[in-house]
Structures are given as structure tokens and as C-alpha cells.
PDB file of C-alpha atoms in Angstrom:
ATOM      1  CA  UNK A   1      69.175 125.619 116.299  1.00  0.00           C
ATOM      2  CA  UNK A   2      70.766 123.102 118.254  1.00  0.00           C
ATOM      3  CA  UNK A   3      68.995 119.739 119.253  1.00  0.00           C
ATOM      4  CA  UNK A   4      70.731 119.907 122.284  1.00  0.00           C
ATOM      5  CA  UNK A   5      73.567 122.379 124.247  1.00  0.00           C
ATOM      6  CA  UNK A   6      76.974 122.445 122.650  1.00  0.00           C
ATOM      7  CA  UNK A   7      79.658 120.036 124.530  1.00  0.00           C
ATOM      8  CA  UNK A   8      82.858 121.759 125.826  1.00  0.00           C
ATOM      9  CA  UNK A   9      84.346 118.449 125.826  1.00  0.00           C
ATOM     10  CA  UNK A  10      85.151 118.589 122.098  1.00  0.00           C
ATOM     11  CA  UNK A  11      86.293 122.462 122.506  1.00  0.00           C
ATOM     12  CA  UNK A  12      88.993 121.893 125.273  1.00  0.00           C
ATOM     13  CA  UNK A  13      90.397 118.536 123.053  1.00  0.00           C
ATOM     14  CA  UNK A  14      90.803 120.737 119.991  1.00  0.00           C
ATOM     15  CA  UNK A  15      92.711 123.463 121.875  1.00  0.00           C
ATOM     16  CA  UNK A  16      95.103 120.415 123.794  1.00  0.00           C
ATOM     17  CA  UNK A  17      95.456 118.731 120.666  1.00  0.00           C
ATOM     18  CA  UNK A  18      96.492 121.875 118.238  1.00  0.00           C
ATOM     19  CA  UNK A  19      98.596 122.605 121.186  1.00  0.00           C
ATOM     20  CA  UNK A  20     100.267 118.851 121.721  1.00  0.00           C
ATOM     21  CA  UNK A  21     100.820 119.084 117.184  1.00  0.00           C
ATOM     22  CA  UNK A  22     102.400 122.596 117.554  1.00  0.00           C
ATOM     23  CA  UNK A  23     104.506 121.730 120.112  1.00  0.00           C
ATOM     24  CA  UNK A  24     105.616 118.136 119.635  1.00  0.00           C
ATOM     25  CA  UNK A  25     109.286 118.876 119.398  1.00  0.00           C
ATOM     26  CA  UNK A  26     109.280 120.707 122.912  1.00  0.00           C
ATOM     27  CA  UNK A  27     107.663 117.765 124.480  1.00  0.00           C
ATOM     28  CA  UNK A  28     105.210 119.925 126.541  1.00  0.00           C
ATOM     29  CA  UNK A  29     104.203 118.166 129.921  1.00  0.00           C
ATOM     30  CA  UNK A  30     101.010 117.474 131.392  1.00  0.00           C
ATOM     31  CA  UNK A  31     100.104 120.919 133.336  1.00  0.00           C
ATOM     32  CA  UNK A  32     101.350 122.626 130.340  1.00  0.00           C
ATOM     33  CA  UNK A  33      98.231 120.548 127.653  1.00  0.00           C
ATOM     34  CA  UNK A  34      95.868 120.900 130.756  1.00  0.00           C
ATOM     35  CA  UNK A  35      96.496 124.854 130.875  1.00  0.00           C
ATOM     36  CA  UNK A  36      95.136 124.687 127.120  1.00  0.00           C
ATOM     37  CA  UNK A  37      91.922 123.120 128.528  1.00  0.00           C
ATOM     38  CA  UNK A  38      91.409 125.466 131.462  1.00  0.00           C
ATOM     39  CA  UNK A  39      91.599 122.378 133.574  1.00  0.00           C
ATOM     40  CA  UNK A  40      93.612 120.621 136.310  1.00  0.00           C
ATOM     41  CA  UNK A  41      95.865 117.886 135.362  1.00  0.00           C
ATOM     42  CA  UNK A  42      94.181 115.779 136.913  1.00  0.00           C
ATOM     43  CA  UNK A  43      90.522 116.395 135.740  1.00  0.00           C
ATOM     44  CA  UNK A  44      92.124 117.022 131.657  1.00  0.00           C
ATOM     45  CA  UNK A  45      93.846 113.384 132.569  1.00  0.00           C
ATOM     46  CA  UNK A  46      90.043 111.971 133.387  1.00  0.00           C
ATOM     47  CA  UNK A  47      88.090 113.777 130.211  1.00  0.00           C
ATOM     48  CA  UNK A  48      90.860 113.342 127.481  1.00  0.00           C
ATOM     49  CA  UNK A  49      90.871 109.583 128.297  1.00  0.00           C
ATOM     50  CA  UNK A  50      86.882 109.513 129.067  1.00  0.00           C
ATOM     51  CA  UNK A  51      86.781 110.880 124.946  1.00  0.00           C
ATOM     52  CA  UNK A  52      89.703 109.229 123.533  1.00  0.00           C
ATOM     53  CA  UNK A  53      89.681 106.164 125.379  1.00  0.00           C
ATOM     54  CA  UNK A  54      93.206 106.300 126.163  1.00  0.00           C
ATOM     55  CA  UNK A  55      95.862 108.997 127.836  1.00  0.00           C
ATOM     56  CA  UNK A  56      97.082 112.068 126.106  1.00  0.00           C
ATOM     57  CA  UNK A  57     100.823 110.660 125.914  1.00  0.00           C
ATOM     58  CA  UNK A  58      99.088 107.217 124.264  1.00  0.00           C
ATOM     59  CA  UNK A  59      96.978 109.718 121.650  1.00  0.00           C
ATOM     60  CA  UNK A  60     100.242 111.321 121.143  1.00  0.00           C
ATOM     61  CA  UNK A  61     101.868 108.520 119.758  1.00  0.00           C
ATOM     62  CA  UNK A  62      99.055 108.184 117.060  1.00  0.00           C
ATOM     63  CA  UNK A  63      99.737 112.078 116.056  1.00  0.00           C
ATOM     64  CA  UNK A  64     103.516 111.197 115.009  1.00  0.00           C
ATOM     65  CA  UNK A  65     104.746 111.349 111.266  1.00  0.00           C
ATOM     66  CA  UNK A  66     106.303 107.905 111.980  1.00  0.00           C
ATOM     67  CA  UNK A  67     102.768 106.139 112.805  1.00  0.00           C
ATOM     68  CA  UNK A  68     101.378 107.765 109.546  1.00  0.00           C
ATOM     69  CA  UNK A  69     103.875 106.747 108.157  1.00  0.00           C
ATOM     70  CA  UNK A  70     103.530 102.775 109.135  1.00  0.00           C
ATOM     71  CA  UNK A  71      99.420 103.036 108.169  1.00  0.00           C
ATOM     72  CA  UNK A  72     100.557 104.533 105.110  1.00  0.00           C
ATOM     73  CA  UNK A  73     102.739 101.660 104.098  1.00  0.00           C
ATOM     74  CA  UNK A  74     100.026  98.780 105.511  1.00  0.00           C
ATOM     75  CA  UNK A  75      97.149 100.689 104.752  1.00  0.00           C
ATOM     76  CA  UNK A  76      95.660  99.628 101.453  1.00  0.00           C
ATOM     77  CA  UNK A  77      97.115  95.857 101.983  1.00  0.00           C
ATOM     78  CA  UNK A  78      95.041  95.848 105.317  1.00  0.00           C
ATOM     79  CA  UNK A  79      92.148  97.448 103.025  1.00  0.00           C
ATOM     80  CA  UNK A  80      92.036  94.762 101.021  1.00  0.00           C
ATOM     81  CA  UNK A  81      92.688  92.414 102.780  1.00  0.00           C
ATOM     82  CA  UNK A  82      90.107  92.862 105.459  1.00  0.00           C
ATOM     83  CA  UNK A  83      87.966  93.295 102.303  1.00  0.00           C
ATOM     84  CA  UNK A  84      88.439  89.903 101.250  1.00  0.00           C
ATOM     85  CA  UNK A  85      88.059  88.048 105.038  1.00  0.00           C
ATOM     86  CA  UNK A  86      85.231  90.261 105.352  1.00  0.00           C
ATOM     87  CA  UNK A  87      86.234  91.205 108.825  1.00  0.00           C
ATOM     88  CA  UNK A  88      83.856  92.782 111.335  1.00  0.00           C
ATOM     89  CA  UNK A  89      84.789  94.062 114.766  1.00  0.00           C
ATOM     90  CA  UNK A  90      87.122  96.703 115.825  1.00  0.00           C
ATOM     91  CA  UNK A  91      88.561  96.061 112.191  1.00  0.00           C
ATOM     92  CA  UNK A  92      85.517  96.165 110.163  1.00  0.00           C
ATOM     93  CA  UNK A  93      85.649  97.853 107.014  1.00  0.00           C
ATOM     94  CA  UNK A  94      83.206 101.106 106.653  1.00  0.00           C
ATOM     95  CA  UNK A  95      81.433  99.652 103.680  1.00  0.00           C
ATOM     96  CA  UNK A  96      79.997  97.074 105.933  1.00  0.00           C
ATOM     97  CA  UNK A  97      77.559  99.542 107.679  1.00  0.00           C
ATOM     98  CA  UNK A  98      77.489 102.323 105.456  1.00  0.00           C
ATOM     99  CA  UNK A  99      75.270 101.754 101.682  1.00  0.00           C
ATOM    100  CA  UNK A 100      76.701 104.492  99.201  1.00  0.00           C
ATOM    101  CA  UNK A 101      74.034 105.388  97.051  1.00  0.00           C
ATOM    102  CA  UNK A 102      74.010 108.166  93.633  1.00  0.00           C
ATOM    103  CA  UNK A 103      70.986 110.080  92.547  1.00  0.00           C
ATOM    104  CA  UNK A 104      69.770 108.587  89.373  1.00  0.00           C
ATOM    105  CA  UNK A 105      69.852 110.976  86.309  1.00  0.00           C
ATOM    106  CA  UNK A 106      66.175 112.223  86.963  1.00  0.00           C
ATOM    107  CA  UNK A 107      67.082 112.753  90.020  1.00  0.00           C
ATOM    108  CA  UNK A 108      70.279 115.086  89.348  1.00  0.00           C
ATOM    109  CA  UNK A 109      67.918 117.043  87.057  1.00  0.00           C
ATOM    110  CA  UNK A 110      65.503 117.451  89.157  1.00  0.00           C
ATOM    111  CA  UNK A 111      67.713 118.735  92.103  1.00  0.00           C
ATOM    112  CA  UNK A 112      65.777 117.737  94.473  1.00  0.00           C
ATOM    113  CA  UNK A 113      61.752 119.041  93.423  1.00  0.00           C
ATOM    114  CA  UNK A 114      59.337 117.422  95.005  1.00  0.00           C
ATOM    115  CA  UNK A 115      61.797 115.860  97.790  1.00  0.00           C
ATOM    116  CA  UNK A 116      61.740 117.198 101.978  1.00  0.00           C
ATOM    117  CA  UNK A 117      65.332 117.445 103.541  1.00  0.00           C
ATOM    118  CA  UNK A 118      64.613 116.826 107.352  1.00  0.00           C
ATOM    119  CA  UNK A 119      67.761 118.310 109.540  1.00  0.00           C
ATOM    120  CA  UNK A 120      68.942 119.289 112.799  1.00  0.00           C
ATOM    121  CA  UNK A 121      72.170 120.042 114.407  1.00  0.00           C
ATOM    122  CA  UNK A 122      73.744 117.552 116.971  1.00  0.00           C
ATOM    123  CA  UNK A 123      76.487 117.038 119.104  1.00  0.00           C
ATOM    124  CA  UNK A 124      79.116 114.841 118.392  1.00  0.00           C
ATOM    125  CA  UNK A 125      83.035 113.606 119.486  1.00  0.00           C
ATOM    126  CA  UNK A 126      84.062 116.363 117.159  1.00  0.00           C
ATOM    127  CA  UNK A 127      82.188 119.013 118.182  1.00  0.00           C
ATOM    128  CA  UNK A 128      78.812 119.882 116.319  1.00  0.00           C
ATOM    129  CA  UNK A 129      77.457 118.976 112.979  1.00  0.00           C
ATOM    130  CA  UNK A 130      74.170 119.678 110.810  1.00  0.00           C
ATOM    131  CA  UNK A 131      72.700 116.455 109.311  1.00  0.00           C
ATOM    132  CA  UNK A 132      70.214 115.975 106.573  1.00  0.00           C
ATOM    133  CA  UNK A 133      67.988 112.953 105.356  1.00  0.00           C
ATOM    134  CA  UNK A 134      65.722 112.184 102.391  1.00  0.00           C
ATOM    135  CA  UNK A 135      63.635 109.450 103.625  1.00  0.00           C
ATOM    136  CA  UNK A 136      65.834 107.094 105.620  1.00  0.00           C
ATOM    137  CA  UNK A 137      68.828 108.277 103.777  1.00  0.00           C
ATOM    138  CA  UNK A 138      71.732 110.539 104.575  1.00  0.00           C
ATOM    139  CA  UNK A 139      72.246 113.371 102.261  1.00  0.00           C
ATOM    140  CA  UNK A 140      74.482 115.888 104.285  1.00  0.00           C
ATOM    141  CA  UNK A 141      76.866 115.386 107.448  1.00  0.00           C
ATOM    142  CA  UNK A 142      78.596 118.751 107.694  1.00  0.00           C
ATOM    143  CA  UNK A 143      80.840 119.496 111.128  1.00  0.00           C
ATOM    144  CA  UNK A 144      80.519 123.290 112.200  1.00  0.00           C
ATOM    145  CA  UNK A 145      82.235 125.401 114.261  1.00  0.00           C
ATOM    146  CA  UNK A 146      80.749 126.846 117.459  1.00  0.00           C
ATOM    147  CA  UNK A 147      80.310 130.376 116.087  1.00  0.00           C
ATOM    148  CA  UNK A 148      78.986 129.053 112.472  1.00  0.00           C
ATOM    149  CA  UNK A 149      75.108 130.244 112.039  1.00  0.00           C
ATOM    150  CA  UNK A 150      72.318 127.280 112.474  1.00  0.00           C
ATOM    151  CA  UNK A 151      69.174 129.998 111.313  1.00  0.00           C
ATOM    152  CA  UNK A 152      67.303 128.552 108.813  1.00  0.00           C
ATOM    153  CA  UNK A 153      69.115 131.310 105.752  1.00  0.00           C
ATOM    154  CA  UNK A 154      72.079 129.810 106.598  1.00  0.00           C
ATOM    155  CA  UNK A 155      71.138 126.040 106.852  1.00  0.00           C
ATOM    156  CA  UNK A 156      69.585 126.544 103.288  1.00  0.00           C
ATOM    157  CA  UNK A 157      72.938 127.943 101.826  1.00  0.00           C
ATOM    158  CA  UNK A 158      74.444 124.529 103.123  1.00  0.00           C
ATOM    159  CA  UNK A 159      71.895 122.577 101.160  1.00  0.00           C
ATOM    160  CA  UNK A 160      71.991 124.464  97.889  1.00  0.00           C
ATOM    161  CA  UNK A 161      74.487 123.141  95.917  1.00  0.00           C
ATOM    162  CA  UNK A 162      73.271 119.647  95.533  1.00  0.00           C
ATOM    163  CA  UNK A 163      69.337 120.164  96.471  1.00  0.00           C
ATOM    164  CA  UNK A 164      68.431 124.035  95.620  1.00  0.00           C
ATOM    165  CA  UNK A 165      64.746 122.616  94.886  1.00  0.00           C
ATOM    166  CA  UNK A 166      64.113 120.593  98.182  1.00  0.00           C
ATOM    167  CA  UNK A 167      61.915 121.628 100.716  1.00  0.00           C
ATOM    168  CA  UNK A 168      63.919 122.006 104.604  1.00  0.00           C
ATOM    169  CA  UNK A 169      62.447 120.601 107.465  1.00  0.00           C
ATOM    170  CA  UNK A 170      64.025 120.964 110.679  1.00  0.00           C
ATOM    171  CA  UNK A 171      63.095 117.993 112.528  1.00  0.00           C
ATOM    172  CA  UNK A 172      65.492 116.731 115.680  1.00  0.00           C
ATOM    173  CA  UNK A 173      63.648 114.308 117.182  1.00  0.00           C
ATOM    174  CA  UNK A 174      63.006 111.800 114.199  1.00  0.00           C
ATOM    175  CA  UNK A 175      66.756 112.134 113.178  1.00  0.00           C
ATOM    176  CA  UNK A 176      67.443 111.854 116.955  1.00  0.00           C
ATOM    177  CA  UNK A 177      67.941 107.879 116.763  1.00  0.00           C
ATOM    178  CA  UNK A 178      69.758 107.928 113.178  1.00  0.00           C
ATOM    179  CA  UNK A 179      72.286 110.475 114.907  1.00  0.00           C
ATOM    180  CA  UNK A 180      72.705 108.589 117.953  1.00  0.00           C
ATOM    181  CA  UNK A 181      73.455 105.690 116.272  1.00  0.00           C
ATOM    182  CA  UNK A 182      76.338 107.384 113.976  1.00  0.00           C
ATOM    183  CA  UNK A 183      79.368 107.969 116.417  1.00  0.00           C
ATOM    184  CA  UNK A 184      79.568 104.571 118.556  1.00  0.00           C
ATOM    185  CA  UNK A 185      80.864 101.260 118.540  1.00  0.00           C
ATOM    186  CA  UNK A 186      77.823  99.392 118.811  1.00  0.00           C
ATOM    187  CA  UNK A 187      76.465  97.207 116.289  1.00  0.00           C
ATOM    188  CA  UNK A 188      73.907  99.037 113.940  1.00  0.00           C
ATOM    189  CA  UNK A 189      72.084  98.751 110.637  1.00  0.00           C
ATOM    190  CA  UNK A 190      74.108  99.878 107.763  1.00  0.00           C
ATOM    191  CA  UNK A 191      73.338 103.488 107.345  1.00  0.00           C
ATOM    192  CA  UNK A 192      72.016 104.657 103.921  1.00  0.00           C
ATOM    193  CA  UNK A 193      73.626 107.659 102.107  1.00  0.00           C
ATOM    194  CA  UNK A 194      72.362 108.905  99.201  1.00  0.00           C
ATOM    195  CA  UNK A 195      74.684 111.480  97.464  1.00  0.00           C
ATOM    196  CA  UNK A 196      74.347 113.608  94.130  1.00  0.00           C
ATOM    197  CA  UNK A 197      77.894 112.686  92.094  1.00  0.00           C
ATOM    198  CA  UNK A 198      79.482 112.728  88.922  1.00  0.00           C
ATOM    199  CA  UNK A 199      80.412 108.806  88.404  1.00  0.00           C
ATOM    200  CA  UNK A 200      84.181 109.943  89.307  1.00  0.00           C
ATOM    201  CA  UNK A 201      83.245 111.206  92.439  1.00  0.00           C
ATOM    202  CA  UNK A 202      81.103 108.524  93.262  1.00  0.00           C
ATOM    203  CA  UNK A 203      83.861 105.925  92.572  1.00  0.00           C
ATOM    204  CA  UNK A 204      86.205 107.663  94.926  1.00  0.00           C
ATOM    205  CA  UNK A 205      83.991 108.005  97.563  1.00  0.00           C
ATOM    206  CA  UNK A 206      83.237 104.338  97.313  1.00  0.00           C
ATOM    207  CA  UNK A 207      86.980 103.791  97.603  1.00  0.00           C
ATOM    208  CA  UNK A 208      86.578 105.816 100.797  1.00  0.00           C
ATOM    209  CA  UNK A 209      84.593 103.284 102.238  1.00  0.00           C
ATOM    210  CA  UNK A 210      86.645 100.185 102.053  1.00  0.00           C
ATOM    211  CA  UNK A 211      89.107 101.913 104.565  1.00  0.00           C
ATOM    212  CA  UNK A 212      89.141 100.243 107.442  1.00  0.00           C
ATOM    213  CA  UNK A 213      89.010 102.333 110.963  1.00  0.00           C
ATOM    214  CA  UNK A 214      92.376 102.979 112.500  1.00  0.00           C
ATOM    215  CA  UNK A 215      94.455 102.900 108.824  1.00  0.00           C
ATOM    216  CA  UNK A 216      95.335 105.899 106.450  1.00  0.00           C
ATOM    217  CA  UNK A 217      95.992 105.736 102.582  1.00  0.00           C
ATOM    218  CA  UNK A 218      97.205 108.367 100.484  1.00  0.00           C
ATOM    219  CA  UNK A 219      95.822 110.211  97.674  1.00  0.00           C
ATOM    220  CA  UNK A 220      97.903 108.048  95.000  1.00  0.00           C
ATOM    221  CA  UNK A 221      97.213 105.073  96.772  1.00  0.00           C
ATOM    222  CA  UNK A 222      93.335 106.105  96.140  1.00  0.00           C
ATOM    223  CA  UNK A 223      93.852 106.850  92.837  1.00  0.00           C
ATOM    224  CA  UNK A 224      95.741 103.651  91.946  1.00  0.00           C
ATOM    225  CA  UNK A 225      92.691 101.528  93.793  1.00  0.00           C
ATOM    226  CA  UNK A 226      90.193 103.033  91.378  1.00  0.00           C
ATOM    227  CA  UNK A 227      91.903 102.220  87.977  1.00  0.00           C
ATOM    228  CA  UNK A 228      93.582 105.598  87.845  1.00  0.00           C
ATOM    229  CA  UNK A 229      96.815 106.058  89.015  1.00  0.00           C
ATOM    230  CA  UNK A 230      97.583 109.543  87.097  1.00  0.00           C
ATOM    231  CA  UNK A 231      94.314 110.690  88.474  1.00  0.00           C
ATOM    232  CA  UNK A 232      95.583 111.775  92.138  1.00  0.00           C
ATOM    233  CA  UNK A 233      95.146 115.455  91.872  1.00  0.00           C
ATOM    234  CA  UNK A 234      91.467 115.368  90.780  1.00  0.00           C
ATOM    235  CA  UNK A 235      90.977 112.791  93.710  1.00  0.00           C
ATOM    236  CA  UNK A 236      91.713 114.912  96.074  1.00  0.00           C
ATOM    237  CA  UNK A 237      88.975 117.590  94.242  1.00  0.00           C
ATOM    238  CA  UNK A 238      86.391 114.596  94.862  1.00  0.00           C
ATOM    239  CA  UNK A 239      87.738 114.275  98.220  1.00  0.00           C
ATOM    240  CA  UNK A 240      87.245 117.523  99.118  1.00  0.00           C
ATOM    241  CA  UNK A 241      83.989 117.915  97.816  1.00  0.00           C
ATOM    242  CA  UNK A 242      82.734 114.902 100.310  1.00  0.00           C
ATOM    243  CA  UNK A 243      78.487 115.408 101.419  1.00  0.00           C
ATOM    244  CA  UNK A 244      79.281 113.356 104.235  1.00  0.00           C
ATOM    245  CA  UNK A 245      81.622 113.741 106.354  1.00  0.00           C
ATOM    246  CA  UNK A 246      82.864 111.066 108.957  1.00  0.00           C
ATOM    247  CA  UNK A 247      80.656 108.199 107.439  1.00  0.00           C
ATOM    248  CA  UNK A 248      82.290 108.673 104.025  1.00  0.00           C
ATOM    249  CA  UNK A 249      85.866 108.803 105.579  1.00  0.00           C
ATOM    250  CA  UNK A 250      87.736 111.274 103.452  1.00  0.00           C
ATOM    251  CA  UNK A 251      89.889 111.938 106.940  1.00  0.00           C
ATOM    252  CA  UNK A 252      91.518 109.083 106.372  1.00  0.00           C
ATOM    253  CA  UNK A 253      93.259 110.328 103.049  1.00  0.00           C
ATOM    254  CA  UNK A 254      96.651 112.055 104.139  1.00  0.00           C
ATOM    255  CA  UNK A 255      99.878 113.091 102.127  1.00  0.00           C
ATOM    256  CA  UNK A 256     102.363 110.367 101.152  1.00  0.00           C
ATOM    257  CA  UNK A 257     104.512 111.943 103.083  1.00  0.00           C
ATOM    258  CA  UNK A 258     102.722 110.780 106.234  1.00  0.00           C
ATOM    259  CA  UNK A 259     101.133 114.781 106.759  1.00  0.00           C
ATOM    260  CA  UNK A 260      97.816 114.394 107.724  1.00  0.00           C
ATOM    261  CA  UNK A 261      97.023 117.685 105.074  1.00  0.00           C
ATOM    262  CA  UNK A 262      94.215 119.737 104.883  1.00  0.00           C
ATOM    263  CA  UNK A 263      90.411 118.713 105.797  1.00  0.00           C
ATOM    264  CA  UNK A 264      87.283 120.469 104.999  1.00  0.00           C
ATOM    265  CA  UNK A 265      86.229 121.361 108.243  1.00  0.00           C
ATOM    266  CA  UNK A 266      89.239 121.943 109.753  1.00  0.00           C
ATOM    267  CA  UNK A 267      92.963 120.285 110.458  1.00  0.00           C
ATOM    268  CA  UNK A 268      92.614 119.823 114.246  1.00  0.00           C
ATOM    269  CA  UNK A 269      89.588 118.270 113.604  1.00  0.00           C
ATOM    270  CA  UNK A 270      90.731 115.332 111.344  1.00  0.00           C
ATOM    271  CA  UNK A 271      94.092 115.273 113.858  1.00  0.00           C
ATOM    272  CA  UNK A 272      90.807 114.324 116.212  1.00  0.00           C
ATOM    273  CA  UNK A 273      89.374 112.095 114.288  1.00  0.00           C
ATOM    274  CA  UNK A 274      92.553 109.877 113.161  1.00  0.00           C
ATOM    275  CA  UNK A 275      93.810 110.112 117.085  1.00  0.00           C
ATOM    276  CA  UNK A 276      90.603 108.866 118.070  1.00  0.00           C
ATOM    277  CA  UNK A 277      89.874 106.135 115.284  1.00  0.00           C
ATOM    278  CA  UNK A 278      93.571 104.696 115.962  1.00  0.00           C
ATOM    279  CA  UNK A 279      92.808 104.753 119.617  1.00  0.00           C
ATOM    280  CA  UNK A 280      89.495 102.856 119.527  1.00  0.00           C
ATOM    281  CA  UNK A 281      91.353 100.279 116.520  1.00  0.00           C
ATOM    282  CA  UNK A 282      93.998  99.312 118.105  1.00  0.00           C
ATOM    283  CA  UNK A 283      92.338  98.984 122.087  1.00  0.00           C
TER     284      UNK A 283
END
């Protein structure tokens, strides 16, 4: 149920880039990343820069456990600062176009009776994702694999959790604009996210917001922003249970130890994402 034809382009970066993380220590050239991509040097060269907007040996440099490990220990200053100068720009904090809403208690009774969840599956840098909308609002940004199931049984499973009662609508070309307008650089209207959260969760997500593109924080360093410095395990349980992927930015949480750790929906994907981010920051 795709809006429109999967993208290789995603596929071929994931394969280079597990490849280029596995292999760091043998300093694998050019040919051997391209081979991964089923391309030339010369044409993986021209598509790994047309999607990360720099070269594979410049993304590499953004994969190393010494980088992490420099956003780690700038990271929440940066946060907090920007917060305060209320930068915009390539250093604009998330929480300047993105509204974090919670369900009111009706609401999280009601779980979603009497409320349509429009949807549709679309291509993005990161390969394909589902999204869903109340109204104007964003309820679910889930990435998939190529070979996950889009029927309409499955799509429902996604939804059930948070909105068993709601009635599914697939509907790709009124979400066409909202998607469009999710993965680019451009300035936008803040998008509106509505999510259905315990008031812990909803704090950490929050937290999620204020960090800026390009920068990493750790799970401690989370838990100490909210009040709750003992709290880091059950952090990363709200992390991990993140709606919304990408917008609320629970990629950018990585180990203190500068490990990028596990993701949701997938490793390689949030390697992608934090390559790509620090790429387009720091430009």
C-alpha cells in the first residue's frame, strides 16, 4: 500500500553504511563500499553524496566513537543553550517546529471512539514509513522495512495499542503535503503531534525535542534534564516506546559511552539518521 514505489536509494546506503560500521578498523576503500551498493565507484560517489550531502569518507567521520563522543560532552550545554538564544537555522532546536501534544484523560479512555486515523505509507531518506493523523495532527510515524506487510490487517495491528477504537482510513493524497513537508530543510509550520502518554513518558519525549539537529545526549543526561537523575533506565523504556519516530528524536539518545545503541526500527537506520543530521548541521 505504498503512496508511491519504494526508493533503492535508502536500500544501497543501509548496506554501505552497515558495511563502512563493521569494517571501520580495516579501513575498506571506495570500490570495496560501492561493491555493497551494486554500483560503480563512481556512480555510489554521486548518490551517497546526492543523500547525505557530503562524501562517504566525510559521513565516516560522523560514524566514529570519538565524534559521539565530543556531542556527548557538548550536547546538552548546546541544548540549552540554543534553547535560551532561541536559535533557528541549521541549529534550530526541534521544539521550534514540532507542538508535542497528550491525549486528555477522556481521551485515553476513550482510545480513540469516535476518532478517524487517516494513513498511508511514504518514502523517505530512511527508507519507508507508515504515517497516521487525527485531524491535522500526527499520531504515528513508524519506519518499515521493505518486506514488512502494508495490508490493511497489518496496518491495524500498528495502530492498536494506543487507538484500538479508531476508525483507519487510508488516505495518501491529503497526508501527501504533511509528509512532504517532514524530511527537508525548508522552513515549515510547526507540525502537530498528538500522542497517548503516561505524564513520564510525555516529559521525556518533550526532553526529546529540545535536542538540537546534529548533537547526541545520553540516557542519564535525559534523565538528569527532567528532574530525575536515578530515573535513566525507565527513560530509555519511554524512549523506546516513541509514536513518532524522527520528529520526536529518540535517535539522538546514545550510550554514554559514545555507542550509538539500539533503535526501534533498526541500528543502521539511526547510524543513518545521526550521519545524515551531523552532515546537514554542520554544512
Amino acid at each position: 500500500m505504498y503512496e508511491t514505489e519504494a526508493n533503492p536509494t535508502y536500500q544501497q546506503i543501509a548496506r554501505s553504511i552497515e558495511f563502512l560500521t563493521d569494517n571501520f578498523q580495516q579501513q575498506p576503500s571506495l570500490a570495496d563500499v560501492a561493491d555493497q551498493a551494486n554500483l560503480s565507484e563512481y556512480h555510489f560517489q554521486r548518490l551517497f553524496s546526492d543523500w547525505a550531502g557530503v562524501s562517504p569518507k566525510k559521513f565516516l567521520q560522523y560514524l566514529t566513537l570519538d565524534f559521539a563522543k565530543e556531542r556527548l560532552r557538548t550536547g546538552l550545554t548546546l541544548a540549552e543553550a540554543a534553547d535560551e538564544a532561541g536559535l533557528s537555522g541549521t541549529g534550530r532546536l526541534h521544539d521550534l517546529f514540532v507542538v508535542l501534544e497528550g491525549v486528555t484523560p477522556g481521551q485515553f479512555k476513550q482510545a480513540g471512539e469516535g476518532l478517524t486515523i487517516r494513513y498511508a505509507v511514504f518514502e523517505s531518506p530512511f527508507g519507508p514509513y507508515l504515517l497516521g493523523t487525527i485531524g491535522d495532527k500526527i499520531v504515528k510515524l513508524e519506519f518499515l522495512d521493505e518486506a514488512e506487510p502494508t495490508d490493511q490487517i497489518s496496518i491495524a495491528n500498528r495502530f492498536a495499542a494506543d487507538w484500538p477504537e479508531a476508525v483507519l482510513v487510508p488516505d495518501a493524497q491529503a497526508l501527501r503535503p504533511l509528509a512532504d513537508a517532514i524530511f527537508t530543510d525548508t522552513e515549515r509550520q510547526p507540525l502537530r503531534i498528538l500522542v497517548k502518554a503516561s505524564p513520564f513518558q510525555l516529559k521525556v519525549w518533550e526532553a526529546l525535542l529540545r535536542i538540537p539537529e546534529g548533537q547526541v545526549v545520553s540516557y542519564d543526561q535525559i534523565a538528569a534534564a527532567i528532574g530525575m537523575p536515578s530515573a535513566s533506565r525507565a527513560v530509555g523504556t519511554a524512549i523506546g516506546s516513541n509514536p513518532v519516530g524522527y520528529l520526536i528524536p529518540c535517535h539522538r539518545v546514545i550510550r554514554k559511552t559514545g555507542l550509538f545503541g539500539n533503535y526501534r526500527w533498526g541500528t543502521t537506520r539511526k547510524t543513518a539518521i545521526l550521519g545524515w543530521e551531523a552532515a546537514h548541521s554542520l554544512r
